[in-house]
Amino acid sequence: DAGVIQSPRHEVTEMGQEVTLRCKPISGHNSLFWYRQTMMRGLELLIYFNNNVPIDDSGMPEDRFSAKMPNASFSTLKIQPSEPRDSAVYFCASSSSGGPYEQYFGPGTRLTVT
Amino acid sequence: SQQGEEDPQALSIQEGENATMNCSYKTSINNLQWYRQNSGRGLVHLILIRSNEREKHSGRLRVTLDTSKKSSSLLITASRAADTASYFCATVGSEKLVFGKGTKLTVNP
């Protein structure tokens, strides 16, 4: 298996632009998680899906952030409009639901907003 | 908060020495997991210990769990330079994991 795939690996954009991050989970996994990692705040869970349905989006910082999972093999995290404080590494992870919830992480997308 | 907190924040040792990292948490858990993150990479799952287990081994890794003290420790024996990474504990109450801030381990050759 190729593992969790994320694209792009690096994104540099200007403030105000729309940014879309993409994730392909491991085949057969039915839970998908989006995290953000910064030096100041560590690793934060933004949102997670179970069977393509958003279960908990309490970590999404504000309305500028949205996430979708149109099918079992694809998810997007969108930031519109982007701001410099959104600069971080964004990770996608997947797992099999039903326990024990070991997660498999993608390589991350390093986002820089100037 | 359920968040685990690792201690120490940073640890520097010589190759061949043992490294011990600790994790404390605040609420009841189903299991506790340890992950490693190499610089610039995603997290990699190392080991999972269930709430009814006290100790678990995997290769050079030994994890203990004391639910009465709400704490766990990760021991890496006979460390290698390749063990240099950040190590995170993650607590699981329901399906989602809550990560601590991590311990940055440096193993000097």
Tab-separated table of C-alpha atoms in Angstrom:
chain	number	residue	atom	x	y	z
A	1	ASP	CA	0.000	0.000	0.000
A	2	ALA	CA	1.267	3.495	-0.797
A	3	GLY	CA	0.218	4.900	2.547
A	4	VAL	CA	-1.588	8.186	3.019
A	5	ILE	CA	-0.929	10.518	0.108
A	6	GLN	CA	-1.013	14.289	0.436
A	7	SER	CA	-0.603	16.993	-2.156
A	8	PRO	CA	0.960	19.380	-2.626
A	9	ARG	CA	3.963	18.788	-0.369
A	10	HIS	CA	4.757	22.479	-0.288
A	11	GLU	CA	2.538	25.473	-0.969
A	12	VAL	CA	3.536	29.107	-0.936
A	13	THR	CA	0.760	31.608	-1.474
A	14	GLU	CA	-0.075	35.231	-0.845
A	15	MET	CA	-2.457	36.423	1.803
A	16	GLY	CA	-6.034	36.426	0.574
A	17	GLN	CA	-5.596	33.559	-1.865
A	18	GLU	CA	-7.533	30.322	-1.691
A	19	VAL	CA	-5.563	27.227	-0.732
A	20	THR	CA	-6.707	23.643	-1.249
A	21	LEU	CA	-4.926	20.724	0.338
A	22	ARG	CA	-5.648	17.179	-0.773
A	23	CYS	CA	-5.507	13.793	0.869
A	24	LYS	CA	-5.950	10.197	-0.224
A	25	PRO	CA	-6.324	7.851	2.769
A	26	ILE	CA	-5.194	4.257	2.913
A	27	SER	CA	-7.596	2.006	1.053
A	28	GLY	CA	-10.034	0.350	3.436
A	29	HIS	CA	-9.631	2.930	6.186
A	30	ASN	CA	-12.914	4.620	6.992
A	31	SER	CA	-11.757	7.368	9.330
A	32	LEU	CA	-9.832	10.415	8.145
A	33	PHE	CA	-8.279	13.165	10.218
A	34	TRP	CA	-6.853	16.605	9.387
A	35	TYR	CA	-4.222	18.055	11.739
A	36	ARG	CA	-2.241	21.277	11.837
A	37	GLN	CA	1.222	21.448	13.404
A	38	THR	CA	3.008	24.617	14.487
A	39	MET	CA	5.861	25.263	16.883
A	40	MET	CA	3.638	27.315	19.157
A	41	ARG	CA	0.548	25.103	19.334
A	42	GLY	CA	1.898	21.652	18.548
A	43	LEU	CA	-0.309	19.155	16.739
A	44	GLU	CA	-3.970	20.160	16.632
A	45	LEU	CA	-6.862	18.094	15.333
A	46	LEU	CA	-8.912	20.224	12.953
A	47	ILE	CA	-11.634	17.825	11.835
A	48	TYR	CA	-12.282	14.142	11.383
A	49	PHE	CA	-14.570	12.073	9.195
A	50	ASN	CA	-16.027	8.629	9.676
A	51	ASN	CA	-17.413	6.929	6.564
A	52	ASN	CA	-17.130	10.268	4.719
A	53	VAL	CA	-19.270	12.088	7.288
A	54	PRO	CA	-17.756	14.909	9.379
A	55	ILE	CA	-17.954	13.818	13.013
A	56	ASP	CA	-16.086	16.517	14.898
A	57	ASP	CA	-15.071	19.856	13.412
A	58	SER	CA	-14.602	21.637	16.718
A	59	GLY	CA	-10.934	22.171	15.951
A	60	MET	CA	-11.522	24.128	12.758
A	61	PRO	CA	-10.245	27.573	13.672
A	62	GLU	CA	-12.803	29.700	11.856
A	63	ASP	CA	-15.124	29.921	8.894
A	64	ARG	CA	-12.234	30.444	6.517
A	65	PHE	CA	-11.491	26.729	6.905
A	66	SER	CA	-13.643	24.046	5.320
A	67	ALA	CA	-13.164	20.338	4.681
A	68	LYS	CA	-14.938	17.846	2.493
A	69	MET	CA	-14.805	14.141	1.892
A	70	PRO	CA	-16.828	13.394	-1.250
A	71	ASN	CA	-15.859	9.721	-1.273
A	72	ALA	CA	-13.869	7.167	0.679
A	73	SER	CA	-10.643	7.837	-1.197
A	74	PHE	CA	-10.407	11.616	-1.253
A	75	SER	CA	-10.612	14.594	1.081
A	76	THR	CA	-9.832	18.285	0.795
A	77	LEU	CA	-9.057	21.011	3.284
A	78	LYS	CA	-9.676	24.494	1.958
A	79	ILE	CA	-8.633	27.839	3.377
A	80	GLN	CA	-10.297	30.885	1.876
A	81	PRO	CA	-9.014	33.550	2.251
A	82	SER	CA	-5.632	32.518	3.585
A	83	GLU	CA	-3.741	34.568	6.181
A	84	PRO	CA	-0.087	34.521	7.306
A	85	ARG	CA	-1.097	32.921	10.632
A	86	ASP	CA	-2.319	29.885	8.690
A	87	SER	CA	1.299	29.035	7.880
A	88	ALA	CA	1.895	25.549	9.289
A	89	VAL	CA	2.337	21.933	8.315
A	90	TYR	CA	-0.990	20.241	7.641
A	91	PHE	CA	-1.214	16.490	8.085
A	92	CYS	CA	-3.834	14.051	6.985
A	93	ALA	CA	-4.143	10.703	8.755
A	94	SER	CA	-6.400	7.696	8.359
A	95	SER	CA	-7.386	4.740	10.478
A	96	SER	CA	-9.823	1.869	10.677
A	97	SER	CA	-12.770	2.756	12.874
A	98	GLY	CA	-13.915	0.326	15.523
A	99	GLY	CA	-10.663	0.587	17.489
A	100	PRO	CA	-7.941	0.683	18.586
A	101	TYR	CA	-7.554	3.761	16.422
A	102	GLU	CA	-3.908	3.591	15.433
A	103	GLN	CA	-3.471	6.351	12.868
A	104	TYR	CA	-1.357	6.442	9.740
A	105	PHE	CA	-0.055	9.849	8.783
A	106	GLY	CA	0.738	11.335	5.418
A	107	PRO	CA	3.956	13.282	4.795
A	108	GLY	CA	2.225	16.618	5.318
A	109	THR	CA	1.802	19.817	3.338
A	110	ARG	CA	3.979	22.726	4.407
A	111	LEU	CA	1.932	25.871	3.832
A	112	THR	CA	3.517	29.305	3.797
A	113	VAL	CA	1.258	32.331	3.463
A	114	THR	CA	3.106	35.576	2.779
B	1	SER	CA	-8.240	18.378	28.954
B	2	GLN	CA	-7.346	14.894	27.852
B	3	GLN	CA	-4.124	16.121	26.310
B	4	GLY	CA	-0.999	14.249	27.240
B	5	GLU	CA	2.049	16.165	28.316
B	6	GLU	CA	5.492	14.771	27.678
B	7	ASP	CA	8.463	15.258	29.912
B	8	PRO	CA	11.193	16.258	29.345
B	9	GLN	CA	10.661	18.629	26.416
B	10	ALA	CA	14.142	17.836	25.141
B	11	LEU	CA	16.628	15.055	25.857
B	12	SER	CA	20.171	14.640	24.609
B	13	ILE	CA	22.059	11.382	25.145
B	14	GLN	CA	24.984	9.410	23.752
B	15	GLU	CA	24.570	6.484	21.419
B	16	GLY	CA	24.162	3.268	23.392
B	17	GLU	CA	22.484	4.922	26.364
B	18	ASN	CA	18.846	4.413	27.282
B	19	ALA	CA	16.290	7.182	26.796
B	20	THR	CA	13.211	7.552	28.955
B	21	MET	CA	10.316	9.849	28.148
B	22	ASN	CA	7.255	10.367	30.276
B	23	CYS	CA	3.672	11.291	29.518
B	24	SER	CA	0.970	12.475	31.885
B	25	TYR	CA	-2.705	12.935	31.093
B	26	LYS	CA	-5.836	14.029	32.896
B	27	THR	CA	-8.879	11.963	31.959
B	28	SER	CA	-9.749	8.292	31.564
B	29	ILE	CA	-8.539	6.617	28.384
B	30	ASN	CA	-9.181	3.555	26.237
B	31	ASN	CA	-5.586	3.314	25.184
B	32	LEU	CA	-2.413	5.363	24.911
B	33	GLN	CA	-0.181	5.445	21.871
B	34	TRP	CA	3.357	6.633	21.190
B	35	TYR	CA	4.414	8.120	17.873
B	36	ARG	CA	7.743	9.222	16.432
B	37	GLN	CA	8.279	12.144	14.083
B	38	ASN	CA	11.488	12.615	12.189
B	39	SER	CA	12.270	16.150	11.120
B	40	GLY	CA	10.095	17.221	8.210
B	41	ARG	CA	8.091	14.010	8.170
B	42	GLY	CA	4.713	12.731	9.288
B	43	LEU	CA	4.170	10.866	12.533
B	44	VAL	CA	4.808	7.149	12.672
B	45	HIS	CA	2.984	4.882	15.105
B	46	LEU	CA	5.338	3.048	17.466
B	47	ILE	CA	3.317	1.220	20.072
B	48	LEU	CA	-0.129	1.089	21.655
B	49	ILE	CA	-0.918	0.119	25.220
B	50	ARG	CA	-4.469	-0.523	26.332
B	51	SER	CA	-5.884	0.809	29.565
B	52	ASN	CA	-5.916	-2.679	31.121
B	53	GLU	CA	-2.246	-3.308	30.303
B	54	ARG	CA	0.677	-2.247	32.468
B	55	GLU	CA	3.660	-2.896	30.242
B	56	LYS	CA	4.351	-3.627	26.616
B	57	HIS	CA	7.499	-4.323	24.599
B	58	SER	CA	8.341	-3.903	20.946
B	59	GLY	CA	11.950	-4.453	19.959
B	60	ARG	CA	14.038	-1.857	21.829
B	61	LEU	CA	10.911	-0.057	23.025
B	62	ARG	CA	9.286	-0.579	26.394
B	63	VAL	CA	6.114	1.248	27.384
B	64	THR	CA	4.532	1.304	30.799
B	65	LEU	CA	1.135	2.609	31.814
B	66	ASP	CA	-0.058	3.532	35.292
B	67	THR	CA	-3.717	4.477	35.078
B	68	SER	CA	-3.878	5.306	38.784
B	69	LYS	CA	-1.258	8.004	38.246
B	70	LYS	CA	-2.463	8.798	34.724
B	71	SER	CA	1.033	8.440	33.378
B	72	SER	CA	3.012	6.465	30.847
B	73	SER	CA	6.674	6.113	30.014
B	74	LEU	CA	8.530	5.179	26.865
B	75	LEU	CA	11.967	3.607	27.235
B	76	ILE	CA	14.271	3.223	24.262
B	77	THR	CA	17.157	0.921	25.076
B	78	ALA	CA	20.594	0.962	23.462
B	79	SER	CA	19.789	4.141	21.539
B	80	ARG	CA	21.115	4.810	18.062
B	81	ALA	CA	21.711	8.028	16.160
B	82	ALA	CA	18.745	7.041	13.960
B	83	ASP	CA	16.465	7.317	17.012
B	84	THR	CA	16.920	11.098	16.889
B	85	ALA	CA	13.370	12.403	16.486
B	86	SER	CA	10.456	13.892	18.387
B	87	TYR	CA	8.307	11.471	20.350
B	88	PHE	CA	4.651	12.094	21.103
B	89	CYS	CA	2.176	10.364	23.331
B	90	ALA	CA	-1.455	10.347	22.270
B	91	THR	CA	-4.388	9.488	24.455
B	92	VAL	CA	-7.542	7.889	23.103
B	93	GLY	CA	-10.841	8.355	24.878
B	94	SER	CA	-13.192	7.960	21.948
B	95	GLU	CA	-12.034	7.642	18.366
B	96	LYS	CA	-9.866	10.715	18.185
B	97	LEU	CA	-6.302	10.982	19.415
B	98	VAL	CA	-5.129	13.922	21.501
B	99	PHE	CA	-1.408	14.556	21.202
B	100	GLY	CA	1.009	16.128	23.637
B	101	LYS	CA	3.693	18.621	22.633
B	102	GLY	CA	6.355	15.954	22.339
B	103	THR	CA	9.857	15.204	23.565
B	104	LYS	CA	12.705	16.044	21.224
B	105	LEU	CA	15.324	13.314	21.514
B	106	THR	CA	18.847	13.783	20.199
B	107	VAL	CA	21.167	10.786	20.163
B	108	ASN	CA	24.766	11.814	19.655
B	109	PRO	CA	27.070	9.375	17.839
